[in-house]
Coordinates of C-alpha atoms in Angstrom, one line a residue:
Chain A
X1 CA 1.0 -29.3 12.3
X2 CA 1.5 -31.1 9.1
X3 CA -1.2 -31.9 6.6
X4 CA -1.2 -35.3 4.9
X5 CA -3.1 -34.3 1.8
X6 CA -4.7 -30.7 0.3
X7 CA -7.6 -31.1 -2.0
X8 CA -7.7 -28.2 -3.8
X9 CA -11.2 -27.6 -5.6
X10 CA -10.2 -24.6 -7.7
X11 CA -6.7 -24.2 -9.3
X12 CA -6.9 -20.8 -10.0
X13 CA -4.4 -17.3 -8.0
X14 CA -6.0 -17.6 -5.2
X15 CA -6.1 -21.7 -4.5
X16 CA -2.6 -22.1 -6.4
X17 CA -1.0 -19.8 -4.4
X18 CA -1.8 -21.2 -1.0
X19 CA -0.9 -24.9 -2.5
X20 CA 2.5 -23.6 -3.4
X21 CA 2.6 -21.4 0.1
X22 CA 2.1 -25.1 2.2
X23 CA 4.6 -26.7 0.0
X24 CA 7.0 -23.9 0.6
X25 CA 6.2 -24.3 4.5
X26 CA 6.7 -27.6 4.5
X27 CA 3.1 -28.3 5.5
X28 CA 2.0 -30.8 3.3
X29 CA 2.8 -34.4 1.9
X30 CA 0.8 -34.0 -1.0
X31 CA -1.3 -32.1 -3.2
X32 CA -4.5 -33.2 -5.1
X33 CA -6.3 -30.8 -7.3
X34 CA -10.1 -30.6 -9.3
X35 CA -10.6 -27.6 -11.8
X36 CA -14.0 -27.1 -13.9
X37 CA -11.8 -27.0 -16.5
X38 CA -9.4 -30.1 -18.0
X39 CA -6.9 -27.6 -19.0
X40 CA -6.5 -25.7 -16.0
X41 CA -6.1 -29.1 -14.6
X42 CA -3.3 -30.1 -16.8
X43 CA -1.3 -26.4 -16.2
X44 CA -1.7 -26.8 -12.5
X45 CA -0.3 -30.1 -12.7
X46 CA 2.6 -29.2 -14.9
X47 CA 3.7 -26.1 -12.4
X48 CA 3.9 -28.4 -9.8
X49 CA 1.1 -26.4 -8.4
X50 CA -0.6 -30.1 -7.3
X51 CA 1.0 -33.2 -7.1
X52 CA -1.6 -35.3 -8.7
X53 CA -5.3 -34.7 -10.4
X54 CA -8.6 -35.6 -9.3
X55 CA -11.3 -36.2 -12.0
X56 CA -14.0 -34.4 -9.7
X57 CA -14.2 -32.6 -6.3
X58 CA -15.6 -35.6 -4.5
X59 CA -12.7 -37.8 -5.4
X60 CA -10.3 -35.1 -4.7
X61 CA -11.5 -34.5 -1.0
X62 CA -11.3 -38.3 0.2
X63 CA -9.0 -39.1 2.7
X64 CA -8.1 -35.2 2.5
X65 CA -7.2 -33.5 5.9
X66 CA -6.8 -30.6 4.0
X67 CA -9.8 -29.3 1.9
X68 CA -9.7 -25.4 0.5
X69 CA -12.6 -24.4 -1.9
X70 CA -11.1 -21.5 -3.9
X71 CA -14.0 -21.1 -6.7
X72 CA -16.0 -17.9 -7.3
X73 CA -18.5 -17.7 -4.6
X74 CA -21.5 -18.6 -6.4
X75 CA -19.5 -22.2 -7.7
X76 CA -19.9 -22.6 -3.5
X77 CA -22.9 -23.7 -3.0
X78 CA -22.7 -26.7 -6.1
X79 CA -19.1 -27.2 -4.8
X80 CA -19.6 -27.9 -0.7
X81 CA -22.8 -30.3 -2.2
X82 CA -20.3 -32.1 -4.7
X83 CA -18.4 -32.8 -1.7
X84 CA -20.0 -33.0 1.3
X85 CA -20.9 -37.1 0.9
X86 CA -16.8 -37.8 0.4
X87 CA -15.3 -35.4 3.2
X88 CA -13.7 -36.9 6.0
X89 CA -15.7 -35.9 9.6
X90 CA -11.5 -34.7 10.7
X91 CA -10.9 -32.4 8.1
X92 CA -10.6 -28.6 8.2
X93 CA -12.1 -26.9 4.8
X94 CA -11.9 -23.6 4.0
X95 CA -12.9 -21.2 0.9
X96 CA -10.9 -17.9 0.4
X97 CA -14.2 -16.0 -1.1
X98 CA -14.0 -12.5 -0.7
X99 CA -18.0 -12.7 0.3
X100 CA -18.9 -14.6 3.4
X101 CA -22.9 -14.4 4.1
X102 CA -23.4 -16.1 1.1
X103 CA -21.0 -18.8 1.1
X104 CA -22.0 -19.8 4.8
X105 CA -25.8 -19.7 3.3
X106 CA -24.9 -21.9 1.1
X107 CA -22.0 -24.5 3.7
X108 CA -25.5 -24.1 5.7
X109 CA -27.2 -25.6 3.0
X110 CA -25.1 -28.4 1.9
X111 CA -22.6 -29.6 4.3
X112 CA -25.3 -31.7 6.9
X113 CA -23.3 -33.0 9.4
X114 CA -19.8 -32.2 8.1
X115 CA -20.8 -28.6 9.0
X116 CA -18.2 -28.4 12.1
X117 CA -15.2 -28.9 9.3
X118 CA -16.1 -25.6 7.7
X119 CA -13.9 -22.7 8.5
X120 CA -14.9 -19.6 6.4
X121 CA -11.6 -17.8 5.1
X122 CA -10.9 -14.8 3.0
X123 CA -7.8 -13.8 2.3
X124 CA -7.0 -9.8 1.8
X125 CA -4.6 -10.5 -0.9
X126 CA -4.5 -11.0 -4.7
X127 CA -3.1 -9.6 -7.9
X128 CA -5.3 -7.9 -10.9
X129 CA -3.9 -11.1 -13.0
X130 CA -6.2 -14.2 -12.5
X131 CA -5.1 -17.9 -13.4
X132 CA -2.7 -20.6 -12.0
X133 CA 0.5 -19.5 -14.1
X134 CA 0.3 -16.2 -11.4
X135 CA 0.7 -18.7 -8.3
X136 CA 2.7 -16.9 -5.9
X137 CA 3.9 -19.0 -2.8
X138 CA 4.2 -15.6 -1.3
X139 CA 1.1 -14.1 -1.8
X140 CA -0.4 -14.2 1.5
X141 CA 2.8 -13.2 3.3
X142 CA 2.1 -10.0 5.4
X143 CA -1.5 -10.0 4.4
X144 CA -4.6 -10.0 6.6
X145 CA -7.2 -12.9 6.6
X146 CA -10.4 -12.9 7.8
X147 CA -12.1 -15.7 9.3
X148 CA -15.9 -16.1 10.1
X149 CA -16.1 -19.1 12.4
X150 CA -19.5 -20.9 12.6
X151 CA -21.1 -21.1 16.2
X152 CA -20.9 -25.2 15.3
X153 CA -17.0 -25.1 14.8
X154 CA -15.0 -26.2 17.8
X155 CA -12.0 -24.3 19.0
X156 CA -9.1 -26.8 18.0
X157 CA -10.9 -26.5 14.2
X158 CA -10.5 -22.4 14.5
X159 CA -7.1 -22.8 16.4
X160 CA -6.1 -25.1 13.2
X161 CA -7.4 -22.9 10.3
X162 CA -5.6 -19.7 12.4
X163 CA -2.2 -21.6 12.5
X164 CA -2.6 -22.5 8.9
X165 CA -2.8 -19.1 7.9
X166 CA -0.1 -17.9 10.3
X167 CA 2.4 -20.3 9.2
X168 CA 1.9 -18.9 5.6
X169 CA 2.6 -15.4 6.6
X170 CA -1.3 -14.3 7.0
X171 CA -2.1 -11.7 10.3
X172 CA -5.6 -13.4 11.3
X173 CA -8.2 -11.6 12.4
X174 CA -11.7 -13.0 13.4
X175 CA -15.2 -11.1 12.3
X176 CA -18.9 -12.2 12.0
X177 CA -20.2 -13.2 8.5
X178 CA -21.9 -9.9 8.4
X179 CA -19.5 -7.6 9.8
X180 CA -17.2 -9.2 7.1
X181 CA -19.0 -8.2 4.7
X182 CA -19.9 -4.4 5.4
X183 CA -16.3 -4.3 6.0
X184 CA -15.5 -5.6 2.3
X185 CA -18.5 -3.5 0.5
X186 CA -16.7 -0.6 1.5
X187 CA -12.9 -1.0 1.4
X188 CA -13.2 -3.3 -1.6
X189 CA -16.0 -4.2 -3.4
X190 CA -17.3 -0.5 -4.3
X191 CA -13.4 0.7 -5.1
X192 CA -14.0 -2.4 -7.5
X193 CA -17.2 -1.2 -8.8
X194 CA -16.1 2.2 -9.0
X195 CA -13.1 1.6 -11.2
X196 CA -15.5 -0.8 -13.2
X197 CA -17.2 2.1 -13.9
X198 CA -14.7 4.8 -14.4
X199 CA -13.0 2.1 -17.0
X200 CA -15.7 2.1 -18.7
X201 CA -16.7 5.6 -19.2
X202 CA -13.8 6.8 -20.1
X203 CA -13.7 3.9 -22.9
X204 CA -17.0 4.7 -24.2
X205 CA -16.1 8.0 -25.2
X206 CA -14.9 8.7 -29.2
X207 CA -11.6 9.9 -27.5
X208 CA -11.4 7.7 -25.1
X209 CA -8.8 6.0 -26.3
X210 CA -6.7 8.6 -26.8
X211 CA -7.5 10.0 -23.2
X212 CA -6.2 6.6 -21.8
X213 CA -3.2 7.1 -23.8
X214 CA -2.0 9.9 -21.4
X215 CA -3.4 8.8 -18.2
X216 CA -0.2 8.5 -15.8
X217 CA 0.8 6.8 -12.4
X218 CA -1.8 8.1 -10.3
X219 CA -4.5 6.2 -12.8
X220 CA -2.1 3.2 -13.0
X221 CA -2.6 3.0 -9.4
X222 CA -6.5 3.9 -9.0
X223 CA -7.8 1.4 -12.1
X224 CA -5.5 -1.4 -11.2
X225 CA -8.4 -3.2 -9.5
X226 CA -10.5 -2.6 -12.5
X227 CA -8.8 -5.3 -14.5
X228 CA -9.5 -8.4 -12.2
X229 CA -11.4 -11.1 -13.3
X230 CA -14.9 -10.8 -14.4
X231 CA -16.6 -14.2 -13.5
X232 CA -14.9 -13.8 -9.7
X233 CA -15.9 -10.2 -9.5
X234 CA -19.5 -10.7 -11.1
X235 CA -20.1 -13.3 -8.3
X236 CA -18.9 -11.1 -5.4
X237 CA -21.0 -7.8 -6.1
X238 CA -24.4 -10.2 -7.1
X239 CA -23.8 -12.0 -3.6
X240 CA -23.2 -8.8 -1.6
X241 CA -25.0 -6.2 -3.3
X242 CA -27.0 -4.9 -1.1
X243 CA -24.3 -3.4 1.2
X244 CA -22.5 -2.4 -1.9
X245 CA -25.1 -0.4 -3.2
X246 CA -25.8 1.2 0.3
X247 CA -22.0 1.6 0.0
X248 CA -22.1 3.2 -3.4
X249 CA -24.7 5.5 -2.2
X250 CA -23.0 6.7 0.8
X251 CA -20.3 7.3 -2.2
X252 CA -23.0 9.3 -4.4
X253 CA -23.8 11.2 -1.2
X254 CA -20.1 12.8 -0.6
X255 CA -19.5 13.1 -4.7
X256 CA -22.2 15.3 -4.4
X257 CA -21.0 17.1 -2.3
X258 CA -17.8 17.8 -3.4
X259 CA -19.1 18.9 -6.8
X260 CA -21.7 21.2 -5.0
X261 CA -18.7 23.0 -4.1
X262 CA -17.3 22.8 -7.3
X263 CA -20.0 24.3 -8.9
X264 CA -21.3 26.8 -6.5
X265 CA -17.3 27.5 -6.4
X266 CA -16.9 27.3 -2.6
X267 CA -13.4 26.7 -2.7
X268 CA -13.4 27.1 1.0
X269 CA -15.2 23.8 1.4
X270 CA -14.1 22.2 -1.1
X271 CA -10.5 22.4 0.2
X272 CA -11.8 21.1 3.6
X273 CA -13.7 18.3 2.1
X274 CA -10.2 17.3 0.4
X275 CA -8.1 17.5 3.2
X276 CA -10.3 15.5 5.2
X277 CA -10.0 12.6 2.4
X278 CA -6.0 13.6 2.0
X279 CA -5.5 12.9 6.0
X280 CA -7.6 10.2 6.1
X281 CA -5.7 8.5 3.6
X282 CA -2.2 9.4 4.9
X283 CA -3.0 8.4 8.1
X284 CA -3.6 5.1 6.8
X285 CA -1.8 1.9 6.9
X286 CA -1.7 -1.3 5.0
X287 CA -2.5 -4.0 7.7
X288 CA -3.4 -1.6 10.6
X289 CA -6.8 -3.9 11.5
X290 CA -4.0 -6.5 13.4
X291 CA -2.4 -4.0 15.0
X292 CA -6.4 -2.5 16.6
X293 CA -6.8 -6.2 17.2
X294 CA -4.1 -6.9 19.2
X295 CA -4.6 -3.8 21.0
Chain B
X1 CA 21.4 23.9 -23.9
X2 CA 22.6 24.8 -20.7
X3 CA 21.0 27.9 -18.5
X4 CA 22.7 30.4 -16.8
X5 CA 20.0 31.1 -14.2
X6 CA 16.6 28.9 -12.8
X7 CA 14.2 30.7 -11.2
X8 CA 12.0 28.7 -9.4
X9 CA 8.9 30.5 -8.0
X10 CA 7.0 27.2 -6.0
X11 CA 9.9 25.5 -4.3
X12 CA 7.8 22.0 -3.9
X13 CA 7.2 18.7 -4.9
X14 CA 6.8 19.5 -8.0
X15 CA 9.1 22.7 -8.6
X16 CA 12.1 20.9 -6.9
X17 CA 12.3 18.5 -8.4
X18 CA 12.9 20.1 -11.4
X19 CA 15.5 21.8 -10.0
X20 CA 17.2 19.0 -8.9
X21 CA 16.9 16.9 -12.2
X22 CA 18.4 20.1 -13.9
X23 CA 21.4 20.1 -11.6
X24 CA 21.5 16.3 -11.7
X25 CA 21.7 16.6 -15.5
X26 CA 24.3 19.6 -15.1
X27 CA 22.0 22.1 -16.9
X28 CA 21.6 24.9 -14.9
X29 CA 24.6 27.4 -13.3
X30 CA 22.4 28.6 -11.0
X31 CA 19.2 28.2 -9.1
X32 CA 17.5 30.8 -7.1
X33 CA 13.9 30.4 -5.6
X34 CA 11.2 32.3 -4.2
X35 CA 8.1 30.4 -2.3
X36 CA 5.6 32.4 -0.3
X37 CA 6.4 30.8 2.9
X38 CA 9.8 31.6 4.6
X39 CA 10.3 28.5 5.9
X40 CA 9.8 26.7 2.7
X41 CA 12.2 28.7 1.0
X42 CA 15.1 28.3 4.1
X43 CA 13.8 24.4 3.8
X44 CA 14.9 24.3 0.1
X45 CA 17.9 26.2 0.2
X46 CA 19.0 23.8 3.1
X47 CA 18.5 20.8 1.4
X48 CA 20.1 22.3 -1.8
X49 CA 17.5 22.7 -3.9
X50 CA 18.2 26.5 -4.6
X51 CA 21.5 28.0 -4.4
X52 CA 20.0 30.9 -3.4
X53 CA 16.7 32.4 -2.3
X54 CA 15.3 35.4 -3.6
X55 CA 12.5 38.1 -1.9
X56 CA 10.3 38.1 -4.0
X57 CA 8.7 36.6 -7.1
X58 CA 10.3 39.3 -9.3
X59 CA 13.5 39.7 -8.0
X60 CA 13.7 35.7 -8.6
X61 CA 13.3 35.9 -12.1
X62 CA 16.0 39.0 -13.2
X63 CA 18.6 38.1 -15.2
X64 CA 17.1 34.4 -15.4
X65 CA 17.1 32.5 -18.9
X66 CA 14.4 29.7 -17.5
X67 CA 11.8 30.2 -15.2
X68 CA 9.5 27.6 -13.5
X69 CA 6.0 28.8 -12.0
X70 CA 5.3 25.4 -9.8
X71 CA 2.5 27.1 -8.1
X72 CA -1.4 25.7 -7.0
X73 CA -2.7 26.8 -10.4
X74 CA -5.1 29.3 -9.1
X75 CA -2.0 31.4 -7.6
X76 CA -0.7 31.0 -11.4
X77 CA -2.2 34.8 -12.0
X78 CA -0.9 36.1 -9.8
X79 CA 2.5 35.0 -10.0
X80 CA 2.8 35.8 -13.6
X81 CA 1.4 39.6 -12.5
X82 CA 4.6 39.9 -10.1
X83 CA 7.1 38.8 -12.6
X84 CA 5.8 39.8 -16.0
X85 CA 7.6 43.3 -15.5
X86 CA 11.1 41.5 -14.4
X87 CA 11.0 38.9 -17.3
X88 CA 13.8 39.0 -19.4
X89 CA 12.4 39.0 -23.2
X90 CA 14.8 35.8 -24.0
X91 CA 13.6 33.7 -21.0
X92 CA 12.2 30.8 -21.4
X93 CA 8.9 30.4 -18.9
X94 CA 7.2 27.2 -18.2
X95 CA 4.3 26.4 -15.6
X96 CA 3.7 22.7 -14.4
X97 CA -0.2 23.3 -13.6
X98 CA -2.7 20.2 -14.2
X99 CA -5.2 22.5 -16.1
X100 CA -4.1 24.3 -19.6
X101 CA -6.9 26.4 -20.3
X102 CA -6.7 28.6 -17.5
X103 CA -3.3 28.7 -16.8
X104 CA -3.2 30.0 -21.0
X105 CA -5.9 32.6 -20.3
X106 CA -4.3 33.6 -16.6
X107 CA -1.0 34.2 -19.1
X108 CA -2.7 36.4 -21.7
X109 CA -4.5 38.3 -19.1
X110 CA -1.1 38.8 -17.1
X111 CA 2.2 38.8 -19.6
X112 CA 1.9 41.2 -21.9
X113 CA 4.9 41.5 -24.4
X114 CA 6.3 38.5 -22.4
X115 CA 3.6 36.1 -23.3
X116 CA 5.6 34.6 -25.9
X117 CA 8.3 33.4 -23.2
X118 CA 5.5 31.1 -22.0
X119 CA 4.9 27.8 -23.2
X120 CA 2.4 25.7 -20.6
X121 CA 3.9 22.3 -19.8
X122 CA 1.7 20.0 -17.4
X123 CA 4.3 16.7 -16.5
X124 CA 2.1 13.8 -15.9
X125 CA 4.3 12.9 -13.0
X126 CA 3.7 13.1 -9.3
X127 CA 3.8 11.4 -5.9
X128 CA 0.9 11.9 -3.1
X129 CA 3.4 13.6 -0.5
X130 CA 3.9 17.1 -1.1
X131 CA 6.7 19.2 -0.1
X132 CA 10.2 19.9 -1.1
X133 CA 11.5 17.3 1.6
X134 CA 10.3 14.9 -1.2
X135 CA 11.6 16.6 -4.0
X136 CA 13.5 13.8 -6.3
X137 CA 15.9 14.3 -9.6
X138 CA 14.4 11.4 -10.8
X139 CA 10.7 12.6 -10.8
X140 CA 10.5 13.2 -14.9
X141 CA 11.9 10.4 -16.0
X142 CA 10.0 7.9 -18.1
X143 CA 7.2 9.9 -17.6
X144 CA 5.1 11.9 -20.2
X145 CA 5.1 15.7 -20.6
X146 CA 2.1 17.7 -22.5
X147 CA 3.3 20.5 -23.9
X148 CA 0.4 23.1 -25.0
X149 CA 2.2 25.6 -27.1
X150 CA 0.4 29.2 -27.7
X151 CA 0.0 30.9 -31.3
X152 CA 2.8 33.5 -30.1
X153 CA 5.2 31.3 -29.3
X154 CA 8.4 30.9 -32.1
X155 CA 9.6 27.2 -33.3
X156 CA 12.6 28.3 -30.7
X157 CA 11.2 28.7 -28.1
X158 CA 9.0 25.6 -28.1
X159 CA 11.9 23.3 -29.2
X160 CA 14.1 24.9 -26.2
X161 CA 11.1 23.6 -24.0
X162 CA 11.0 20.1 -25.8
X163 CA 14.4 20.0 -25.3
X164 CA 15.0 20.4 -21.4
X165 CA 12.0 18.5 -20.7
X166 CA 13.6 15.7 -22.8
X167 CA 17.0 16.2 -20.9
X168 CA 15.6 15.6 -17.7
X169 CA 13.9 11.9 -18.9
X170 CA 10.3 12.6 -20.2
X171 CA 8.6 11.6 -23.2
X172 CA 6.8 15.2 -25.0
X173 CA 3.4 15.5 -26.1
X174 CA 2.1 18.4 -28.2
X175 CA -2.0 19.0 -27.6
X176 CA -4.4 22.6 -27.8
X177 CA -5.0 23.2 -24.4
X178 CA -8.4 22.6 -24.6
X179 CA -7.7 18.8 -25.2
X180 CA -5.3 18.9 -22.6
X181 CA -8.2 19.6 -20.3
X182 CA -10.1 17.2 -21.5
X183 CA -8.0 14.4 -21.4
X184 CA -7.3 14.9 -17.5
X185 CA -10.5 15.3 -16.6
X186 CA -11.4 12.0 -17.6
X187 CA -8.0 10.0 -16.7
X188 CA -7.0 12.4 -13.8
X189 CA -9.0 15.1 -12.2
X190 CA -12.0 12.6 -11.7
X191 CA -10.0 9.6 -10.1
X192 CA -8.9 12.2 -7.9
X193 CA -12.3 13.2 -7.2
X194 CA -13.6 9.5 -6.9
X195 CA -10.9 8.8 -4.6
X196 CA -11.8 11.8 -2.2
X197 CA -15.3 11.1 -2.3
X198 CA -15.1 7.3 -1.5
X199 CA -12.5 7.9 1.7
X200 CA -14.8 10.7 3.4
X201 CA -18.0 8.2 2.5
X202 CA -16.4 5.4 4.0
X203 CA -14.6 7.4 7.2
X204 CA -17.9 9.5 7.7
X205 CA -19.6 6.0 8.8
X206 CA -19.6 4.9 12.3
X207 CA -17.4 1.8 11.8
X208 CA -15.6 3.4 9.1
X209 CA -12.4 3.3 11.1
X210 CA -12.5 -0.5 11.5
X211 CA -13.4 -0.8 8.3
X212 CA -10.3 1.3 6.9
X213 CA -8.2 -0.9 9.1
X214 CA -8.7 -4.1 7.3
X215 CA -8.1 -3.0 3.9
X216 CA -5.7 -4.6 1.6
X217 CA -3.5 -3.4 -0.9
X218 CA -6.2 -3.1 -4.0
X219 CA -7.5 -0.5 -1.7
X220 CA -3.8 0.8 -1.2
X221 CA -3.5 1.7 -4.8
X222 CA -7.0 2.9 -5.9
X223 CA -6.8 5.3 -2.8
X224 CA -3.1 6.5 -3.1
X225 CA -4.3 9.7 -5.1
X226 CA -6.9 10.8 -2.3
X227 CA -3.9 11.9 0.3
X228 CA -2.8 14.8 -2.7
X229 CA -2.3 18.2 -1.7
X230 CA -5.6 19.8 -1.1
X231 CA -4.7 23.3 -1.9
X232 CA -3.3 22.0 -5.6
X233 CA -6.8 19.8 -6.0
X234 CA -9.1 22.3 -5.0
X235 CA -7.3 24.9 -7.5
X236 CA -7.0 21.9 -10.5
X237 CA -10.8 20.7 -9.5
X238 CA -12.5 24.6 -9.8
X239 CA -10.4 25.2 -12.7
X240 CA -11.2 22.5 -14.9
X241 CA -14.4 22.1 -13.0
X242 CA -16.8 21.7 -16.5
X243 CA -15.0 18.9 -17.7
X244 CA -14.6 17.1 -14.4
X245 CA -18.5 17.5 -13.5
X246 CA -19.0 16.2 -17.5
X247 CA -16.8 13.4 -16.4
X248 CA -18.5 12.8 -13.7
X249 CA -22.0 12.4 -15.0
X250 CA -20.5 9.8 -17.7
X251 CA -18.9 7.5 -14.8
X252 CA -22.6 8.1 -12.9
X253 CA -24.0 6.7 -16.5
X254 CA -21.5 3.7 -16.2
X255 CA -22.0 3.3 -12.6
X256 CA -26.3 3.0 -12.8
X257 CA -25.9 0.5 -15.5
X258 CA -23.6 -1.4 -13.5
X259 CA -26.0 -1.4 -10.2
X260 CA -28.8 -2.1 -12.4
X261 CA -27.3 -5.1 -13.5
X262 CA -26.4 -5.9 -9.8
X263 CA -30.0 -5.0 -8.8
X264 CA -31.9 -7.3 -11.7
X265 CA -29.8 -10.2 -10.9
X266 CA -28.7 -9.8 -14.7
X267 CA -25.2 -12.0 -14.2
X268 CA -24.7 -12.1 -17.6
X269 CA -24.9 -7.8 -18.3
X270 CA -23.0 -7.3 -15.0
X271 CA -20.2 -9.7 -16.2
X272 CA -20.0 -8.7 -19.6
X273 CA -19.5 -4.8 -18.3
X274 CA -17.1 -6.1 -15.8
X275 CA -15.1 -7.8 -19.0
X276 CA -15.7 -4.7 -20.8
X277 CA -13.3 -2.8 -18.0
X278 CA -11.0 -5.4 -16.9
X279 CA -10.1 -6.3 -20.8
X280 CA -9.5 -3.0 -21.2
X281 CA -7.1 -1.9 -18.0
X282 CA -5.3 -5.3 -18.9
X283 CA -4.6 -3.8 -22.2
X284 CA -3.3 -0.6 -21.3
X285 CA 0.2 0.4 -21.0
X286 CA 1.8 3.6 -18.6
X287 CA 2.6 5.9 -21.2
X288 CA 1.7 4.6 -25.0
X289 CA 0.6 8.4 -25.9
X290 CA 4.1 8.8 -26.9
X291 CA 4.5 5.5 -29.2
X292 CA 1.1 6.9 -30.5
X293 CA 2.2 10.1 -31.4
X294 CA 4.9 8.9 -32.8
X295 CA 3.4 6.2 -35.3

């Protein structure tokens, strides 16, 4: 498997990295890329992050093998329509939204007959920095991606976008559109929301600032999340929010009932309550769906 | 400074690895320890984190010049109950509790002509395994220490607990207790409580297994604090309960405005309060209380 050209629509982490993660591989002849913007153009050109620039998406998918859409989700819908006249009927094109009801609504809605080509991909990797000049050709090593094949895609099309991935590092693991995204309101969507919001109210206060002075590791660790990029993380809780606000409910729901113990000082139950969270989470591991998969 | 005797009364996570930074610093002769159970004290006095272990609470802390209560904070009564009568009137007494204000009142209720040994010291430091099989020397460095001095306590005594903290690699804070408690229910306490609540929401659904297994690593760090010790959070979490609950109504507050944005479709509220929170976790460094204080 060698790809003769990647047209990148979206020079960004998430796009940049997997350009630089073929090159490494040694899966690709030759990189085009289209950005919105003329000067993310330019800086994914001068890291070497594409090999050449196209003026718009549609020029940059012809005679592409290789097509990976790696725009915030709502950009999808105008994206897959910007291209879908120029895209070859062989190629395999991907996205790497973290949503994927949405963006197949919207490949539904645009893509006609090149339909088949469409692969839905997300990645379950990223860092809280946004913008080319983080590119990592490593980023999706020992990381899990999900795909959500479309009934129209044909095997050798999900065979290809699965050895893709593999040969980059990825674990892949196949789920519905849907199940995808129940999946990701939970484990990372409402984390997202819910440091968005604990960021925020801590800011708001008059000492608030003083307060974040002395915050240590543990809020290092647990507000990480909270400073990825807005336009991306806008997108992905408008397009999935109704299972994030069922999600964030379900959240509300055992808050309250820590703090009923709490108040009503049942320190009984409030221990249990903790220790069930406490295992949980040491029981955990990073990468355990491939394993249950396999299995 | 060097001490003649540690007594450590909690021979954990916490309390050995003080220990072990004061021997790796060669500041201590001697350390003896008492925990409440027997196999925790054999455990420490194998791996040689005491030099010897002591019967009792009291009988740890004769003849010592620097005792260490690393206890669950509500046991923090208690302990000083048992010792008080054994403290010698030169020791130097320090807890390691996450809440000030009762730890301070658990003191004056307990210590009697010994409070002024006592000077309250919460190290913003920690790891989510507990036990002394985890103990580390290098816990305290480059970490921050708040100090919350009482009225009774002399210059000496609170420089002599500046100073060892220092020794061992932290960065000291001076705040009223009250602020103390404050501050860490807003940047501690309630991640904590967050945290717990959103692994039992998720792990109480029916697919919340699956789910969990295909988490990636934003997940791994916003969740690392909900596998704590439940004993220490349910003590820290009744304690300070007040300000956690306040807390907790003000990150509700963030929250609804956040999901009403979401619900109204309003993309350019939610990304703005997204911004809000991402611009300022970008901005904020581990541990600039101290170039605060000191500017």
């Amino acid at each position: 498997m060698k790809f003769e050209k990647l047209a990148l629509i979206g020079c960004g982490l998430m796009g940049g990295s997997f350009a630089l993660a073929l090159k490494q591989a040694q899966l690709v002849r030759h990189v085009t890329g289209f950005s919105a913007s003329e000067a993310t153009r330019q800086k994914a050109f001068a890291l070497g992050v594409i090999d050449s620039i196209a003026e718009s998406a549609a020029q940059a998918v012809q005679g592409a093998d290789l097509v990976l859409v790696a725009v915030p989700v709502r950009a999808a819908h105008l994206t897959f329509a910007a291209i879908a006249p120029a895209l070859s009927p062989n190629a395999l094109l991907m996205d790497v939204g973290s949503t994927k009801a949405d963006v197949v609504a919207a490949a539904r809605a645009t893509l006609g007959e090149r339909l088949p080509c469409f692969v839905p991909a997300h990645p379950i990797a990223g860092k809280e920095v946004a913008g080319v000049e983080h590119a990592d050709a490593d980023l999706y090593q020992n990381r899990q991606l999900i795909l959500t094949p479309l009934p129209s895609n044909g095997l050798r099309k999900i065979a290809q976008a699965h050895d893709v991935w593999e040969a980059i590092g990825s674990q892949v693991i196949t789920l519905t559109p849907e199940l995808h995204d129940a999946t990701f309101a939970a484990v990372s969507h409402l984390p997202h929301l819910v440091a968005f919001a604990l960021i925020n109210a801590i800011a708001q206060q008059p000492k608030g600032a003083d307060y974040l002075s002395m915050a240590g590791p543990g809020f290092r660790d647990f507000s990480r999340i909270a400073a990825s990029d807005p336009a991306v993380w806008r997108d992905i809780l408008l397009a999935n929010r109704q299972q994030v606000l069922h999600q964030s409910a379900l959240m509300r729901k055992a808050l309250d009932d820590l703090e009923t113990a709490m108040t009503e000082g049942q320190a009984d139950t409030l221990e249990q309550l903790i220790a069930q969270a406490s295992h949980t989470r040491a029981q955990w591991r990073l990468g355990s769906g491939v394993a249950d998969a396999d299995s």
